[in-house]
Short mmCIF file of N, CA and C in Angstrom, two decimals:
data_model
loop_
_atom_site.label_atom_id
_atom_site.label_comp_id
_atom_site.label_asym_id
_atom_site.label_seq_id
_atom_site.Cartn_x
_atom_site.Cartn_y
_atom_site.Cartn_z
N PHE A 204 18.28 -2.77 24.40
CA PHE A 204 18.69 -3.19 23.06
C PHE A 204 19.08 -1.99 22.21
N VAL A 205 18.26 -0.96 22.23
CA VAL A 205 18.55 0.23 21.41
C VAL A 205 19.89 0.83 21.84
N ASP A 206 20.14 0.91 23.15
CA ASP A 206 21.41 1.46 23.63
C ASP A 206 22.59 0.62 23.15
N SER A 207 22.43 -0.70 23.12
CA SER A 207 23.53 -1.56 22.68
C SER A 207 23.82 -1.40 21.19
N MET A 208 22.89 -0.82 20.45
CA MET A 208 23.09 -0.60 19.01
C MET A 208 23.86 0.69 18.71
N ALA A 209 24.15 1.49 19.74
CA ALA A 209 24.78 2.81 19.53
C ALA A 209 26.05 2.76 18.69
N PRO A 210 26.99 1.85 18.93
CA PRO A 210 28.19 1.83 18.09
C PRO A 210 27.88 1.53 16.62
N HIS A 211 26.92 0.66 16.41
CA HIS A 211 26.55 0.30 15.03
C HIS A 211 25.83 1.45 14.34
N VAL A 212 25.01 2.16 15.11
CA VAL A 212 24.30 3.31 14.57
C VAL A 212 25.30 4.41 14.21
N ALA A 213 26.34 4.58 15.02
CA ALA A 213 27.36 5.58 14.72
C ALA A 213 28.04 5.29 13.38
N VAL A 214 28.34 4.03 13.13
CA VAL A 214 28.94 3.64 11.85
C VAL A 214 27.95 3.86 10.72
N ALA A 215 26.68 3.50 10.94
CA ALA A 215 25.66 3.73 9.92
C ALA A 215 25.55 5.21 9.57
N GLU A 216 25.62 6.06 10.59
CA GLU A 216 25.58 7.51 10.34
C GLU A 216 26.76 7.95 9.49
N GLU A 217 27.97 7.44 9.81
CA GLU A 217 29.16 7.79 9.01
C GLU A 217 29.02 7.35 7.57
N LEU A 218 28.41 6.20 7.36
CA LEU A 218 28.27 5.65 6.01
C LEU A 218 27.03 6.15 5.28
N GLY A 219 26.14 6.82 6.00
CA GLY A 219 24.93 7.33 5.38
C GLY A 219 23.91 6.26 5.06
N VAL A 220 23.86 5.21 5.90
CA VAL A 220 22.91 4.13 5.69
C VAL A 220 22.01 3.99 6.92
N LYS A 221 20.96 3.19 6.77
CA LYS A 221 20.05 2.91 7.88
C LYS A 221 20.14 1.43 8.25
N ILE A 222 19.98 1.17 9.54
CA ILE A 222 19.89 -0.20 10.03
C ILE A 222 18.42 -0.48 10.28
N GLY A 223 17.90 -1.53 9.68
CA GLY A 223 16.51 -1.91 9.88
C GLY A 223 16.43 -3.20 10.67
N ILE A 224 15.76 -3.16 11.81
CA ILE A 224 15.56 -4.33 12.65
C ILE A 224 14.17 -4.89 12.32
N GLU A 225 14.15 -6.12 11.85
CA GLU A 225 12.87 -6.74 11.48
C GLU A 225 12.19 -7.37 12.69
N ASN A 226 10.90 -7.11 12.81
CA ASN A 226 10.12 -7.80 13.84
C ASN A 226 9.95 -9.26 13.42
N HIS A 227 10.01 -10.14 14.42
CA HIS A 227 9.90 -11.56 14.11
C HIS A 227 9.40 -12.30 15.33
N GLY A 228 8.60 -13.33 15.12
CA GLY A 228 8.07 -14.13 16.21
C GLY A 228 9.18 -14.72 17.08
N LYS A 229 8.91 -14.82 18.37
CA LYS A 229 9.84 -15.39 19.35
C LYS A 229 11.16 -14.62 19.39
N SER A 230 11.09 -13.31 19.21
CA SER A 230 12.29 -12.48 19.30
C SER A 230 11.96 -11.26 20.16
N LEU A 231 12.95 -10.42 20.37
CA LEU A 231 12.77 -9.24 21.20
C LEU A 231 11.68 -8.32 20.66
N ILE A 232 11.63 -8.18 19.35
CA ILE A 232 10.64 -7.29 18.73
C ILE A 232 9.67 -8.16 17.94
N GLU A 233 8.61 -8.61 18.63
CA GLU A 233 7.68 -9.53 17.98
C GLU A 233 6.23 -9.07 18.03
N SER A 234 5.89 -8.18 18.94
CA SER A 234 4.49 -7.77 19.11
C SER A 234 4.31 -6.32 18.69
N PRO A 235 3.08 -5.91 18.42
CA PRO A 235 2.84 -4.50 18.10
C PRO A 235 3.37 -3.56 19.20
N ASP A 236 3.18 -3.94 20.47
CA ASP A 236 3.68 -3.09 21.55
C ASP A 236 5.20 -2.99 21.54
N SER A 237 5.90 -4.11 21.33
CA SER A 237 7.36 -4.06 21.32
C SER A 237 7.87 -3.23 20.13
N ILE A 238 7.15 -3.27 19.02
CA ILE A 238 7.52 -2.44 17.86
C ILE A 238 7.36 -0.96 18.22
N ARG A 239 6.26 -0.62 18.88
CA ARG A 239 6.05 0.78 19.29
C ARG A 239 7.13 1.23 20.27
N TYR A 240 7.48 0.38 21.24
CA TYR A 240 8.52 0.74 22.21
C TYR A 240 9.86 0.95 21.51
N PHE A 241 10.19 0.05 20.60
CA PHE A 241 11.44 0.19 19.85
C PHE A 241 11.46 1.53 19.12
N ALA A 242 10.38 1.84 18.42
CA ALA A 242 10.31 3.09 17.66
C ALA A 242 10.42 4.31 18.57
N GLU A 243 9.88 4.21 19.77
CA GLU A 243 9.95 5.32 20.72
C GLU A 243 11.38 5.57 21.17
N PHE A 244 12.15 4.51 21.40
CA PHE A 244 13.51 4.66 21.93
C PHE A 244 14.58 4.77 20.85
N ALA A 245 14.29 4.34 19.64
CA ALA A 245 15.25 4.43 18.53
C ALA A 245 15.10 5.80 17.88
N THR A 246 15.79 6.77 18.42
CA THR A 246 15.60 8.16 17.98
C THR A 246 16.49 8.56 16.80
N SER A 247 17.48 7.75 16.47
CA SER A 247 18.35 8.09 15.34
C SER A 247 17.63 7.81 14.02
N PRO A 248 17.79 8.69 13.04
CA PRO A 248 17.21 8.42 11.72
C PRO A 248 17.93 7.27 11.01
N HIS A 249 18.99 6.76 11.62
CA HIS A 249 19.76 5.66 11.02
C HIS A 249 19.43 4.31 11.63
N LEU A 250 18.39 4.27 12.47
CA LEU A 250 17.94 3.02 13.08
C LEU A 250 16.43 2.99 13.07
N GLY A 251 15.87 1.94 12.54
CA GLY A 251 14.41 1.86 12.48
C GLY A 251 13.93 0.44 12.33
N ILE A 252 12.64 0.29 12.19
CA ILE A 252 12.00 -1.02 12.03
C ILE A 252 11.88 -1.34 10.54
N ALA A 253 12.28 -2.54 10.20
CA ALA A 253 11.98 -3.09 8.88
C ALA A 253 10.72 -3.92 9.09
N LEU A 254 9.59 -3.25 9.02
CA LEU A 254 8.31 -3.85 9.41
C LEU A 254 7.94 -5.03 8.52
N ALA A 255 7.67 -6.16 9.17
CA ALA A 255 7.24 -7.37 8.47
C ALA A 255 5.86 -7.74 9.00
N PRO A 256 4.81 -7.19 8.41
CA PRO A 256 3.46 -7.43 8.91
C PRO A 256 3.07 -8.91 8.95
N TYR A 257 3.65 -9.72 8.10
CA TYR A 257 3.29 -11.14 8.06
C TYR A 257 3.77 -11.88 9.30
N HIS A 258 4.63 -11.25 10.13
CA HIS A 258 5.07 -11.85 11.40
C HIS A 258 4.19 -11.40 12.56
N LEU A 259 3.15 -10.66 12.28
CA LEU A 259 2.24 -10.16 13.31
C LEU A 259 0.91 -10.88 13.23
N PRO A 260 0.13 -10.84 14.32
CA PRO A 260 -1.24 -11.34 14.22
C PRO A 260 -1.95 -10.59 13.09
N GLN A 261 -2.68 -11.29 12.29
CA GLN A 261 -3.29 -10.69 11.10
C GLN A 261 -4.56 -9.92 11.45
N GLU A 262 -4.37 -8.84 12.18
CA GLU A 262 -5.45 -7.93 12.57
C GLU A 262 -5.25 -6.64 11.76
N GLU A 263 -6.08 -6.44 10.76
CA GLU A 263 -5.89 -5.33 9.82
C GLU A 263 -5.78 -3.98 10.51
N ASP A 264 -6.63 -3.72 11.50
CA ASP A 264 -6.61 -2.43 12.18
C ASP A 264 -5.29 -2.19 12.89
N VAL A 265 -4.77 -3.21 13.55
CA VAL A 265 -3.50 -3.09 14.29
C VAL A 265 -2.35 -2.85 13.33
N ILE A 266 -2.31 -3.62 12.25
CA ILE A 266 -1.23 -3.46 11.27
C ILE A 266 -1.31 -2.09 10.60
N ALA A 267 -2.50 -1.65 10.24
CA ALA A 267 -2.67 -0.33 9.62
C ALA A 267 -2.20 0.78 10.56
N GLU A 268 -2.52 0.66 11.85
CA GLU A 268 -2.09 1.67 12.82
C GLU A 268 -0.58 1.68 12.94
N LEU A 269 0.06 0.50 12.97
CA LEU A 269 1.51 0.44 13.04
C LEU A 269 2.16 1.08 11.82
N ILE A 270 1.66 0.74 10.66
CA ILE A 270 2.22 1.31 9.42
C ILE A 270 2.11 2.83 9.45
N THR A 271 0.96 3.34 9.86
CA THR A 271 0.77 4.79 9.93
C THR A 271 1.72 5.41 10.95
N ALA A 272 1.84 4.79 12.13
CA ALA A 272 2.68 5.34 13.19
C ALA A 272 4.17 5.31 12.82
N LEU A 273 4.58 4.29 12.07
CA LEU A 273 5.99 4.12 11.73
C LEU A 273 6.36 4.71 10.38
N PHE A 274 5.43 5.36 9.74
CA PHE A 274 5.63 5.80 8.35
C PHE A 274 6.94 6.53 8.14
N SER A 275 7.27 7.48 9.01
CA SER A 275 8.47 8.29 8.79
C SER A 275 9.75 7.63 9.26
N THR A 276 9.65 6.55 10.06
CA THR A 276 10.86 5.93 10.60
C THR A 276 11.12 4.53 10.08
N ALA A 277 10.22 3.97 9.31
CA ALA A 277 10.40 2.61 8.80
C ALA A 277 11.59 2.56 7.85
N VAL A 278 12.25 1.43 7.83
CA VAL A 278 13.38 1.22 6.94
C VAL A 278 12.89 0.36 5.78
N ILE A 279 12.97 0.91 4.58
CA ILE A 279 12.52 0.22 3.38
C ILE A 279 13.76 -0.18 2.58
N PRO A 280 13.88 -1.44 2.17
CA PRO A 280 15.05 -1.86 1.40
C PRO A 280 15.25 -1.02 0.14
N GLU A 281 16.50 -0.80 -0.21
CA GLU A 281 16.88 -0.05 -1.41
C GLU A 281 16.14 -0.59 -2.62
N GLY A 282 15.58 0.29 -3.42
CA GLY A 282 14.91 -0.11 -4.64
C GLY A 282 13.46 -0.50 -4.45
N MET A 283 12.98 -0.52 -3.21
CA MET A 283 11.60 -0.89 -2.94
C MET A 283 10.89 0.34 -2.40
N GLU A 284 9.66 0.51 -2.78
CA GLU A 284 8.89 1.59 -2.19
C GLU A 284 7.49 1.09 -1.89
N MET A 285 6.86 1.77 -0.94
CA MET A 285 5.49 1.41 -0.55
C MET A 285 4.66 2.67 -0.62
N THR A 286 3.44 2.54 -1.06
CA THR A 286 2.51 3.65 -1.04
C THR A 286 1.39 3.28 -0.10
N ILE A 287 1.24 4.09 0.94
CA ILE A 287 0.23 3.85 1.95
C ILE A 287 -0.53 5.14 2.17
N LEU A 288 -1.84 5.04 2.06
CA LEU A 288 -2.69 6.21 2.23
C LEU A 288 -2.25 7.37 1.34
N GLY A 289 -1.83 7.05 0.15
CA GLY A 289 -1.44 8.07 -0.82
C GLY A 289 -0.05 8.66 -0.60
N ARG A 290 0.69 8.13 0.40
CA ARG A 290 2.06 8.62 0.65
C ARG A 290 3.04 7.51 0.30
N THR A 291 4.13 7.86 -0.34
CA THR A 291 5.12 6.87 -0.76
C THR A 291 6.29 6.88 0.19
N MET A 292 6.69 5.67 0.60
CA MET A 292 7.85 5.49 1.48
C MET A 292 9.00 5.04 0.61
#
């Protein structure tokens, strides 16, 4: 999937924008593990996860670990910011 996004990522790089892929139930990126795999293979700063914790099992420890792991690569919509563990995204 990440490889198939290469042409779109190239355009995003030219435009200076990020593409955020949202995790969602019954989709390619639906579990904590699939989110981690995506983040591992999506090496461009113009492609990342638009993390939607409400689509995950409501396990606080798992969600907190994902947020911490994805902190630098998460895609946050324009005009929105998140503060987690004293750091603002």
